Short mmCIF file of C-alpha atoms in Angstrom, two decimals:
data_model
loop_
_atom_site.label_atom_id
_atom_site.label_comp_id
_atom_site.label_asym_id
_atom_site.label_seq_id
_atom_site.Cartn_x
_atom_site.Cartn_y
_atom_site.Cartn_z
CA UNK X 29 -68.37 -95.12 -80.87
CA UNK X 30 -68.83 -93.13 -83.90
CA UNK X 31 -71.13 -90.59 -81.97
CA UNK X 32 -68.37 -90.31 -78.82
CA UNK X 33 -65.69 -89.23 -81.49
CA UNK X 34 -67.92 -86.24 -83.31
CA UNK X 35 -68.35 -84.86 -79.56
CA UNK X 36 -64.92 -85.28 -78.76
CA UNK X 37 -64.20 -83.75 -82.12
CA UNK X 38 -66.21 -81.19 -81.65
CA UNK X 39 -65.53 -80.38 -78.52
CA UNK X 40 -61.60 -80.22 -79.23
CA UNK X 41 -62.44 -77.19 -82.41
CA UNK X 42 -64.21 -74.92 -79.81
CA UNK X 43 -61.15 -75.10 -77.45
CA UNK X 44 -58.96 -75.21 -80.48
CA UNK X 45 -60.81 -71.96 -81.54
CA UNK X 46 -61.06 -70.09 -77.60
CA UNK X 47 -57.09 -70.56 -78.14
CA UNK X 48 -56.30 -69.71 -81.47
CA UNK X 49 -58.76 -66.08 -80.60
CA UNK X 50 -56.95 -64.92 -77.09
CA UNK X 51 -55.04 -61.82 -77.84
CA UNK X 52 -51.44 -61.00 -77.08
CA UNK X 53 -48.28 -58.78 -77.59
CA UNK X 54 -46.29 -58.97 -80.96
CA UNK X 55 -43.38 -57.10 -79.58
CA UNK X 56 -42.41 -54.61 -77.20
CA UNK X 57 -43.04 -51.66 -76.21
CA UNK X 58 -40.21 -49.41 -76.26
CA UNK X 59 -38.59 -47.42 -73.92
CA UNK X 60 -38.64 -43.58 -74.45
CA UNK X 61 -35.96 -40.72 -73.76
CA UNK X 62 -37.59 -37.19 -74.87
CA UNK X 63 -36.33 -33.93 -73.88
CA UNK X 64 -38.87 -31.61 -71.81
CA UNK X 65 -41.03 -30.07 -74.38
CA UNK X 66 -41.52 -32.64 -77.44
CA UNK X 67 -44.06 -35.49 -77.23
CA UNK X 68 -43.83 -38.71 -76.55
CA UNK X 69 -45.61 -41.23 -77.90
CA UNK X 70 -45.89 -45.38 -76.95
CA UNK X 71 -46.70 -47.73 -79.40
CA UNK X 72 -47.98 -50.97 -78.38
CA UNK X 73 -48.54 -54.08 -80.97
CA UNK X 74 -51.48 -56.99 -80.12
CA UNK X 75 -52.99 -59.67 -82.57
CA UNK X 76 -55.95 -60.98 -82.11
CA UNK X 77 -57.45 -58.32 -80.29
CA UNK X 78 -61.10 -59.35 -80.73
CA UNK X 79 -63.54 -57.93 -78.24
CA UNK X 80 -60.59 -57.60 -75.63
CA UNK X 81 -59.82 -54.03 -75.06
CA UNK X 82 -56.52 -52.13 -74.81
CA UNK X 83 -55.74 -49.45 -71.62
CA UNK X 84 -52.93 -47.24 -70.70
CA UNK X 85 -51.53 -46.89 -66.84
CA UNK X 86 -48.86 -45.07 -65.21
CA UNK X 87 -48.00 -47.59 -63.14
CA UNK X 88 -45.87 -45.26 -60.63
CA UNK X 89 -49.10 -43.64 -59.17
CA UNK X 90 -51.77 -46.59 -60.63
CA UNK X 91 -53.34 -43.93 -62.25
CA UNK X 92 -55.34 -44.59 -65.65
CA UNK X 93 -54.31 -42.70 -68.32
CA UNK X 94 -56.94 -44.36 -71.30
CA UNK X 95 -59.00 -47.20 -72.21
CA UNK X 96 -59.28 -48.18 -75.38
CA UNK X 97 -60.06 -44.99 -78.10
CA UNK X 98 -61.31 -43.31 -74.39
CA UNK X 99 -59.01 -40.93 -72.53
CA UNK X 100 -59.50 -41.46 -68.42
CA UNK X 101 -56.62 -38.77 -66.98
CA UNK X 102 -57.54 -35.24 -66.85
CA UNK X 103 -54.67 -34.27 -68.37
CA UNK X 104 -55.40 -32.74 -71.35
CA UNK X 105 -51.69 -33.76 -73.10
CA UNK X 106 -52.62 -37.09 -73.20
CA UNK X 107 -54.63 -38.68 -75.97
CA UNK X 108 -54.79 -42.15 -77.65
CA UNK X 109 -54.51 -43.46 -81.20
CA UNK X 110 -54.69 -46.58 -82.88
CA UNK X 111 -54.20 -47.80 -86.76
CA UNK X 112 -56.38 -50.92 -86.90
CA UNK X 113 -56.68 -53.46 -84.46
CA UNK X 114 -53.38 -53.70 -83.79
CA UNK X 115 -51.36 -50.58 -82.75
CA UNK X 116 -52.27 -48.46 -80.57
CA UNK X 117 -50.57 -45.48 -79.54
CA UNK X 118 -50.33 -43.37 -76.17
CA UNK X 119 -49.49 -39.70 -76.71
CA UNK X 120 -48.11 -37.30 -74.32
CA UNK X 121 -47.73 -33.48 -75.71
CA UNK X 122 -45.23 -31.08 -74.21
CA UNK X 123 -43.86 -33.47 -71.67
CA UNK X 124 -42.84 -32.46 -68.11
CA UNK X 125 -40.43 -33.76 -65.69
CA UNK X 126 -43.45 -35.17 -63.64
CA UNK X 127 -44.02 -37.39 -66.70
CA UNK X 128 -41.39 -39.02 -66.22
CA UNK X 129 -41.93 -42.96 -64.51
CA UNK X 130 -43.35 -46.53 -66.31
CA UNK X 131 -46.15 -46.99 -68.40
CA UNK X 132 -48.48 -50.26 -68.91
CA UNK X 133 -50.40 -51.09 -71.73
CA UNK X 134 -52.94 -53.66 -70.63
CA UNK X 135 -55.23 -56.30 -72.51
CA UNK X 136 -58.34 -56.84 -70.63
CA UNK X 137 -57.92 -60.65 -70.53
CA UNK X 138 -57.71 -62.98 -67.33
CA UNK X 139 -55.46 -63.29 -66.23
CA UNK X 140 -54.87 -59.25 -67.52
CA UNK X 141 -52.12 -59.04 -69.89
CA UNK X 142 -49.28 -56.08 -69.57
CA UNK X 143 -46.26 -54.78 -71.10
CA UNK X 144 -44.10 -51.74 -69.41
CA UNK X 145 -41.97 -49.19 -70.57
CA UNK X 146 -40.11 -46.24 -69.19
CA UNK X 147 -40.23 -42.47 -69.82
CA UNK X 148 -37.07 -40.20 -69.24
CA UNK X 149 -37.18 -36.66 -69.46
CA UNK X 150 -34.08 -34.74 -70.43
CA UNK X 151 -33.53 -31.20 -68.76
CA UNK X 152 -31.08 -28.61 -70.39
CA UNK X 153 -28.54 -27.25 -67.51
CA UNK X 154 -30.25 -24.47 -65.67
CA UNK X 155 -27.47 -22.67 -63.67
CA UNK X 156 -28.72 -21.63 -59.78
CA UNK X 157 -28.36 -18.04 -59.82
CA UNK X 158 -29.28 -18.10 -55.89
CA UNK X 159 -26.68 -20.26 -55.00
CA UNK X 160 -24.00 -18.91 -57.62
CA UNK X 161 -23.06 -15.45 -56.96
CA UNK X 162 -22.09 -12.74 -59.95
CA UNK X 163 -19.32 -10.86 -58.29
CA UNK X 164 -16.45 -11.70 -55.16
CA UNK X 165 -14.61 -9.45 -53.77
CA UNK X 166 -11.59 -10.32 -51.54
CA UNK X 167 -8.34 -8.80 -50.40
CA UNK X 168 -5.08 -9.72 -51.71
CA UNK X 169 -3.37 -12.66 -49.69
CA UNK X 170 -7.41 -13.70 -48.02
CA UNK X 171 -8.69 -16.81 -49.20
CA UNK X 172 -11.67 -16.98 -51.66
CA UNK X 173 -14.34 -19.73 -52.85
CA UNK X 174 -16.33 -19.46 -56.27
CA UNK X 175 -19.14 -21.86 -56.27
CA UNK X 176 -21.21 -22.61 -58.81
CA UNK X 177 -24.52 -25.34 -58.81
CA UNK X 178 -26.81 -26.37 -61.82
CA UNK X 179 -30.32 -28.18 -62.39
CA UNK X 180 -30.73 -30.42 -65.00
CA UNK X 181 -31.18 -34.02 -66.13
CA UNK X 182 -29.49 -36.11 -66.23
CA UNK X 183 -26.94 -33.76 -63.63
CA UNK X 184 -25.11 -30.91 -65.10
CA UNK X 185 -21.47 -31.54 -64.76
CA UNK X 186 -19.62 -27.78 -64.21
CA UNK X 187 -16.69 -26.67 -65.94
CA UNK X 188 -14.46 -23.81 -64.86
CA UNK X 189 -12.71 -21.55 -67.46
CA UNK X 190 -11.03 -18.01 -67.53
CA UNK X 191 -12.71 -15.77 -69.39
CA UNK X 192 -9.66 -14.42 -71.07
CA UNK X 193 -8.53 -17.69 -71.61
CA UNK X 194 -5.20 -17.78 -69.38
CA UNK X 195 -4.59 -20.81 -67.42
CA UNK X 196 -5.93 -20.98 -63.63
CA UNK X 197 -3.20 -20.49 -61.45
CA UNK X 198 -2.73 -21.48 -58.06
CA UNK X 199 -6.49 -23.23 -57.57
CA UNK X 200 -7.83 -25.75 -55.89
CA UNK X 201 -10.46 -28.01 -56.12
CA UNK X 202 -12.35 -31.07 -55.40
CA UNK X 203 -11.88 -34.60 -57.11
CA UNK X 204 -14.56 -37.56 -57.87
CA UNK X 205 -13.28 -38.51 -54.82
CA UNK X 206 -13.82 -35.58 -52.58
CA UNK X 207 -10.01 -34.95 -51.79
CA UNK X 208 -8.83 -31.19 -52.81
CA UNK X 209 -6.38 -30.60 -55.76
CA UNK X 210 -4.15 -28.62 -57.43
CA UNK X 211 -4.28 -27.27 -60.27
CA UNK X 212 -2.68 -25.14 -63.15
CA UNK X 213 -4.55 -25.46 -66.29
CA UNK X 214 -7.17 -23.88 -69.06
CA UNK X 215 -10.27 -25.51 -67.53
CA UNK X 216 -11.20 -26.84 -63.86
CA UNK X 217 -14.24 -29.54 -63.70
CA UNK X 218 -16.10 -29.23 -60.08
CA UNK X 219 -18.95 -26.89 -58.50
CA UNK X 220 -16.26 -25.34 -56.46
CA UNK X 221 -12.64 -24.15 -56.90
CA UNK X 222 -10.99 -22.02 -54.33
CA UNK X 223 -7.88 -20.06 -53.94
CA UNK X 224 -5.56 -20.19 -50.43
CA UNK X 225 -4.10 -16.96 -51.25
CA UNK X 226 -5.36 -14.99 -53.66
CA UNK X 227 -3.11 -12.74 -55.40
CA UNK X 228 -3.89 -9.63 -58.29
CA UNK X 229 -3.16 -12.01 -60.92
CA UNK X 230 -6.32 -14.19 -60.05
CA UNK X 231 -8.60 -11.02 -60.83
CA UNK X 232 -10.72 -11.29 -63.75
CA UNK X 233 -13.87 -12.70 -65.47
CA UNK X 234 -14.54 -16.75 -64.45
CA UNK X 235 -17.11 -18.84 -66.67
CA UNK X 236 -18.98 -21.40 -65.12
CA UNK X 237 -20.71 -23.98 -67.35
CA UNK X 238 -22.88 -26.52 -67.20
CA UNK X 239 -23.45 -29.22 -69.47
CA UNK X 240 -25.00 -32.31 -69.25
CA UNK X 241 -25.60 -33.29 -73.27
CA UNK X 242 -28.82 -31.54 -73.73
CA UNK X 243 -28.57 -28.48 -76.00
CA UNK X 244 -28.18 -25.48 -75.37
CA UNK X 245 -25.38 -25.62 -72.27
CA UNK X 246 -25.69 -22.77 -70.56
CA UNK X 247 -22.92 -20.29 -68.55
CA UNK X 248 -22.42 -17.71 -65.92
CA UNK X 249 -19.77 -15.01 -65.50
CA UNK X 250 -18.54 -14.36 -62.18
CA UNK X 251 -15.78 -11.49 -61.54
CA UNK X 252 -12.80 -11.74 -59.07
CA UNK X 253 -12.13 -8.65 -57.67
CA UNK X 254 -8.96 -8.00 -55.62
CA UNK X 255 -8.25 -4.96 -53.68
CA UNK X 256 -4.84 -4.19 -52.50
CA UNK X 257 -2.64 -1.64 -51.95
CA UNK X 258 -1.31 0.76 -54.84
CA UNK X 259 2.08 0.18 -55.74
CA UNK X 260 4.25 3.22 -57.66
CA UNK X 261 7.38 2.85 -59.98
CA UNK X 262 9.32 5.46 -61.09
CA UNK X 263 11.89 4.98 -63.88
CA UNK X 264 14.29 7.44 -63.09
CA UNK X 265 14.94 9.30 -60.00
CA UNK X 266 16.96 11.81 -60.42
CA UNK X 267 16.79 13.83 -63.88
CA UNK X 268 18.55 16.88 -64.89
CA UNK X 269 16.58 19.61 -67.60
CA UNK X 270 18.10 22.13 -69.56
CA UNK X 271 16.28 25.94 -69.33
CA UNK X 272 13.68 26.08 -71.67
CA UNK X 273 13.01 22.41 -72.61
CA UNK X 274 10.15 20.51 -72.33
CA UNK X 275 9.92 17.73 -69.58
CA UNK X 276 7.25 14.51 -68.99
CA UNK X 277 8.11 12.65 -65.74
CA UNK X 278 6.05 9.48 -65.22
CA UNK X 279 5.11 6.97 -62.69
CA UNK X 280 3.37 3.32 -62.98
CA UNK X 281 0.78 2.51 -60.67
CA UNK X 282 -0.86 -0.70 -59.92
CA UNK X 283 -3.69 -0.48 -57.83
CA UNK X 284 -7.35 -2.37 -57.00
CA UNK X 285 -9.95 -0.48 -56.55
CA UNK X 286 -8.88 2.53 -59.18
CA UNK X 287 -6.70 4.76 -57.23
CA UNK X 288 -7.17 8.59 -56.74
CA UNK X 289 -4.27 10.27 -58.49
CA UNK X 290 -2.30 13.73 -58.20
CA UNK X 291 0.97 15.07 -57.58
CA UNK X 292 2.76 17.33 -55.30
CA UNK X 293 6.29 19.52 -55.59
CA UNK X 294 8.23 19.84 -52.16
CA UNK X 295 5.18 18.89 -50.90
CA UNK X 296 2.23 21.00 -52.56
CA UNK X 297 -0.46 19.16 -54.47
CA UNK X 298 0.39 20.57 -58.37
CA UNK X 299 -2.40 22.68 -60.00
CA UNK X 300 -2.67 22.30 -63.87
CA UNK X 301 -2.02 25.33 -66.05
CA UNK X 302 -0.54 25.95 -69.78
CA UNK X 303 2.71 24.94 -68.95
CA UNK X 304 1.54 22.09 -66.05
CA UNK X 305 -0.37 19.05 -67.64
CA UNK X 306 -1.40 16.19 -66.10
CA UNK X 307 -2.52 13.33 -67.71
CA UNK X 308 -3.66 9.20 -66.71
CA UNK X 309 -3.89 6.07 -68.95
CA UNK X 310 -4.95 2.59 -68.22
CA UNK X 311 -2.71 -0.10 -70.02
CA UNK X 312 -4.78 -2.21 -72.23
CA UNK X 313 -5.67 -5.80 -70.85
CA UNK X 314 -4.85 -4.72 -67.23
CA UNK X 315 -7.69 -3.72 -65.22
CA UNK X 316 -5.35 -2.05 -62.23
CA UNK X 317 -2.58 -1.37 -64.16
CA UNK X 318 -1.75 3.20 -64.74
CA UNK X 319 0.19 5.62 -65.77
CA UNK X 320 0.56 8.65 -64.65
CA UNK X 321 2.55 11.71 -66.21
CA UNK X 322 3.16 15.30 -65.35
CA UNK X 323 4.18 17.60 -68.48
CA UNK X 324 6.39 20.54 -67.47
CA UNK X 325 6.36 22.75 -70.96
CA UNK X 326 9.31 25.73 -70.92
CA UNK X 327 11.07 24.13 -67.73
CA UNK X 328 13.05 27.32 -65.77
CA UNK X 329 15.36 27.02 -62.53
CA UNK X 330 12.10 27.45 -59.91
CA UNK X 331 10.69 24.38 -61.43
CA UNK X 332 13.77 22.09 -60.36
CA UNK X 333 12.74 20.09 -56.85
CA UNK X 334 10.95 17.11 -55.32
CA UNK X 335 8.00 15.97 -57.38
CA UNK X 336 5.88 13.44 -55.94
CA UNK X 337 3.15 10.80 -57.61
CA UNK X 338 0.43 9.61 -55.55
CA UNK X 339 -1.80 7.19 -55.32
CA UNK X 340 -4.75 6.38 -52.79
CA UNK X 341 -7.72 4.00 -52.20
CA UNK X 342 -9.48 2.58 -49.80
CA UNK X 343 -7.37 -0.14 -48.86
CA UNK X 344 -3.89 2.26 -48.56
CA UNK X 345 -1.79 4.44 -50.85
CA UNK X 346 1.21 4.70 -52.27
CA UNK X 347 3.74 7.05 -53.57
CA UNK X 348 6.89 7.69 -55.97
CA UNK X 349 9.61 10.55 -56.28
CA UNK X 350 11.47 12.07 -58.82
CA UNK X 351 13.95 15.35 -58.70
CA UNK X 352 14.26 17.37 -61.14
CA UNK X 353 17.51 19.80 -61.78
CA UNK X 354 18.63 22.25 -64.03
CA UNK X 355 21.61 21.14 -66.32
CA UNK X 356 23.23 24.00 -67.84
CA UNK X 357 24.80 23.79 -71.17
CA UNK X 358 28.33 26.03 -71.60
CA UNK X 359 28.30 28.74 -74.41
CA UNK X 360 32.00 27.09 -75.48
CA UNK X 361 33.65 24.06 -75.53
CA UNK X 362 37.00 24.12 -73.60
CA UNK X 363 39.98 22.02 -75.34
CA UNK X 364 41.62 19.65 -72.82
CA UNK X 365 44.10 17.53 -75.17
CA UNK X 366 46.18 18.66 -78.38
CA UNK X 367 48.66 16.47 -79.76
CA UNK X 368 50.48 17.34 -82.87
CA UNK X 369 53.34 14.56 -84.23
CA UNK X 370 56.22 16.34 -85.93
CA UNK X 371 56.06 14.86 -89.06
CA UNK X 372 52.48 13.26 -88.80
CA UNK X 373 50.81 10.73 -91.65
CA UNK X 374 47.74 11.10 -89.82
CA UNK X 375 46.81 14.52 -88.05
CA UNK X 376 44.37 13.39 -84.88
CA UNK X 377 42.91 16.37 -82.44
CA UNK X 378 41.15 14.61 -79.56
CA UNK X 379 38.45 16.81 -77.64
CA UNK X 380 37.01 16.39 -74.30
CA UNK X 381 33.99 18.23 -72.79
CA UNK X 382 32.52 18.26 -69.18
CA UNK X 383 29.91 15.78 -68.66
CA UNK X 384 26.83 16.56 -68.53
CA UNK X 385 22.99 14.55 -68.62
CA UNK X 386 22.31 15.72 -72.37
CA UNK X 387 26.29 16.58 -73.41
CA UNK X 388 28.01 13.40 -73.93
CA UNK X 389 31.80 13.38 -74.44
CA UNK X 390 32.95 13.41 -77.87
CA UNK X 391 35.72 13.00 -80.23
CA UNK X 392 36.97 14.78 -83.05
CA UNK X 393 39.51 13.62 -85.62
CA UNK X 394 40.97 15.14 -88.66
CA UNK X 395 43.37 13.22 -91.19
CA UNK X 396 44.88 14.49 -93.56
CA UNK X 397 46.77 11.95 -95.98
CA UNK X 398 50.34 12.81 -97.57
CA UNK X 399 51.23 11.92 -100.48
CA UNK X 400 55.17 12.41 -99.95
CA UNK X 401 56.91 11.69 -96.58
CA UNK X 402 59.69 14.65 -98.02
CA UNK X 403 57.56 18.08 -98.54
CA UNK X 404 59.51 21.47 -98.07
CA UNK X 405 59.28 23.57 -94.81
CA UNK X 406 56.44 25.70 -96.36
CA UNK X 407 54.06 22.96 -97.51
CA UNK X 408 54.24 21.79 -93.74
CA UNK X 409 53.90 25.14 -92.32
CA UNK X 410 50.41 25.68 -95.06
CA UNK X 411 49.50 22.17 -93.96
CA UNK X 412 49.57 23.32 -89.91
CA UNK X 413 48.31 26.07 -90.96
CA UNK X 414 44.86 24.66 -92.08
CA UNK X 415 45.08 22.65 -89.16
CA UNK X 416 45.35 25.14 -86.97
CA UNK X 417 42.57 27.12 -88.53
CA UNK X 418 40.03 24.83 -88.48
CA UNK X 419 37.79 22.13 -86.45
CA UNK X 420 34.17 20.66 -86.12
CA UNK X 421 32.89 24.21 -85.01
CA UNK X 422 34.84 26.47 -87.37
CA UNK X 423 36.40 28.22 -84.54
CA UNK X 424 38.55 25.74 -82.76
CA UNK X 425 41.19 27.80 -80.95
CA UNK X 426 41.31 31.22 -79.02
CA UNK X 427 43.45 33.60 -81.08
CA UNK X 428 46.18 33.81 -78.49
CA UNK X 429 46.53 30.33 -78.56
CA UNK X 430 47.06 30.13 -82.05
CA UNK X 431 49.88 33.09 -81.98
CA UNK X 432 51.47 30.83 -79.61
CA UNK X 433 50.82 27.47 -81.52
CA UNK X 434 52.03 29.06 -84.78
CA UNK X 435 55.60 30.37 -83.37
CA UNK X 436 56.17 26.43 -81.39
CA UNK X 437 55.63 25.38 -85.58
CA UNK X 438 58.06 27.92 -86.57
CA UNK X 439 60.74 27.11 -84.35
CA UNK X 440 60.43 23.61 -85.05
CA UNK X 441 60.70 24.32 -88.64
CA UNK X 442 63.88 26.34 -88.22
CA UNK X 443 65.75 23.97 -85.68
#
């Protein structure tokens, strides 16, 4: 009896001890997220390693990566580490996408003992210059379709912005759902936005960007270019010129493609000397937006006539006209209206003149304030007098009128 129980006893502390010695995980191994580039590295934890050793597989392609402190793949990124018995490491060095999948480590027991874990690789946005053109150009009123695609992972989404920052007018584009929409904002999300008809105020610079949470997000400018046909404005049509003045006629053109410019009088294209001077500006922050002026210097009666701006490109051209006429200015200033009251406060001369473009009518007033309502005949004949004598100019009336003027005042003096 005594002898059973030592074997039994003894028998019982070897299996005890087989047990207590089998290896086996003390946590997890993680899951890893690395952007392409940087290394990863898996840690995995075991206790009671013993003689049991640790491997690395990809378990994707079943390929061996190490075994214990002993590198298998032929990839040179790869290594292994371990600090002590119990954690060892898997290292992969500048990581690819094609790292990317699961990873084992394995204990060499039996039944084998595993842990997994996954690898993601992270891909900054990389925009498809193949499939995303730089440049579209259209014609006003055609429809037009800006596409742009983007690698990445995870997925780029695409964001569509004006480059100058005005809202997006008039666009169109596709939902989560796949159903077309429209919109009139700052930004548009979708790889493709599209216009029914496009119109000049759709021309510009786009942005297209693509983000997807990895630094850096990257962009592409694409530039709308709409031809159509110039259109000329003239502010005044008609304008009359005094001899000898100086005249600048102008015209506004709008027109995609730039236009080629030049005018004509009664039909002859102008040539440019000292007193002819032609000259073109772009307005700022319009990219088909002109003006065009002709500067006539020491205007004389053969330059009055039919002037003509043009514009031309290759989708049509367009023209504005403007006459010019010579105003002349009269050497005097006839009187048309002379009251005089007979015993008068308040002494008003009213003046009219011919119109004219640069000679408006005007009106001239004189007061004189009296003191006394009861003055003597010759105080009122002085005060006529002066009246009589004078105006704006300094020469008011034609000495015959003024005989005449002066006798009317007499006689009403004496009767």
């Amino acid at each position: 009896m005594g002898l059973s129980w030592s074997f039994f006893t003894i028998v019982l502390i070897i299996l005890s001890g087989k047990v207590m010695s089998e290896p086996d995980f003390s946590g997890e191994v993680q899951n890893l997220t690395v952007p392409v580039g940087r290394e990863a590295i898996f840690q995995c934890t075991v206790t009671n390693l013993g003689g049991y050793k640790v491997g690395w597989v990809k378990a994707d392609n079943k390929a061996i990566q190490a075994i214990h402190t002993h590198v298998v793949t032929h990839n040179p990124r790869v290594s292994v580490t371990h600090s002590g018995p119990h954690i060892w490491n898997l290292h992969i060095s500048s990581v690819r996408e094609e790292d990317a999948g699961t990873y084992m480590c394995q204990i060499n027991t039996d039944p084998m003992k595993s842990q997994v874990a996954h690898l993601d690789i992270t891909v900054s946005p990389d925009i498809l210059d193949d499939e995303t053109p730089s440049e579209v150009t259209v014609k006003e009123g055609e429809s037009v379709r800006l596409t742009c695609k983007a690698n990445g992972q995870p997925q780029p989404k695409i964001t569509w912005r004006r480059e100058d920052q005005k809202e997006l007018t008039e666009v169109r584009f596709k939902d989560e759902k796949g159903s077309w929409q429209y919109s009139r904002s700052g930004f548009i999300e979708g790889e493709v936005i599209k216009w029914q008809a496009v119109s000049r105020h759709q021309m510009g610079a786009y942005l297209c960007i693509a983000n997807n949470g990895v630094p850096p997000s990257v962009s592409k400018r694409i530039m709308v270019s709409v031809m159509f046909v110039p259109s000329v404005k003239v502010k005044s049509q008609l304008i009359g010129v005094p001899k000898g003045s100086k005249v600048i006629i102008e015209c506004e053109i709008q027109s995609s493609p730039k236009p080629i410019t030049f005018w004509t009088k009664d039909g002859e294209i102008i040539v440019t000397n000292q007193r002819l001077t032609l000259d073109e500006t772009q307005i700022s922050n319009h990219d088909y937006h002109y003006v065009l002026s002709l500067r006539i210097q020491g205007f004389v009666p053969s330059d009055s006539g039919k002037y003509e701006c043009h514009a031309k490109n290759v989708v049509g051209e367009g023209n504005g006209t403007i006459k010019l006429y010579e105003v002349v200015i009269p050497l005097t200033r006839p009187m048309t209206n002379l009251f005089f009251p007979t015993s008068p406060t308040h002494v008003t001369k009213k003046i009219r003149y011919p119109k004219t473009a640069y000679i408006p009518p005007s009106t001239v007033s004189f007061e004189s304030q009296m003191k006394n309502t009861s003055h003597s005949a010759l105080n009122e004949a002085n005060i006529w007098s002066r009246i009589l004598s004078q105006d704006n100019s300094g020469s008011f009336l034609r000495p015959f009128q003024r005989i005449v003027l002066f006798a009317c005042v007499i006689l009403l003096i004496l009767f």
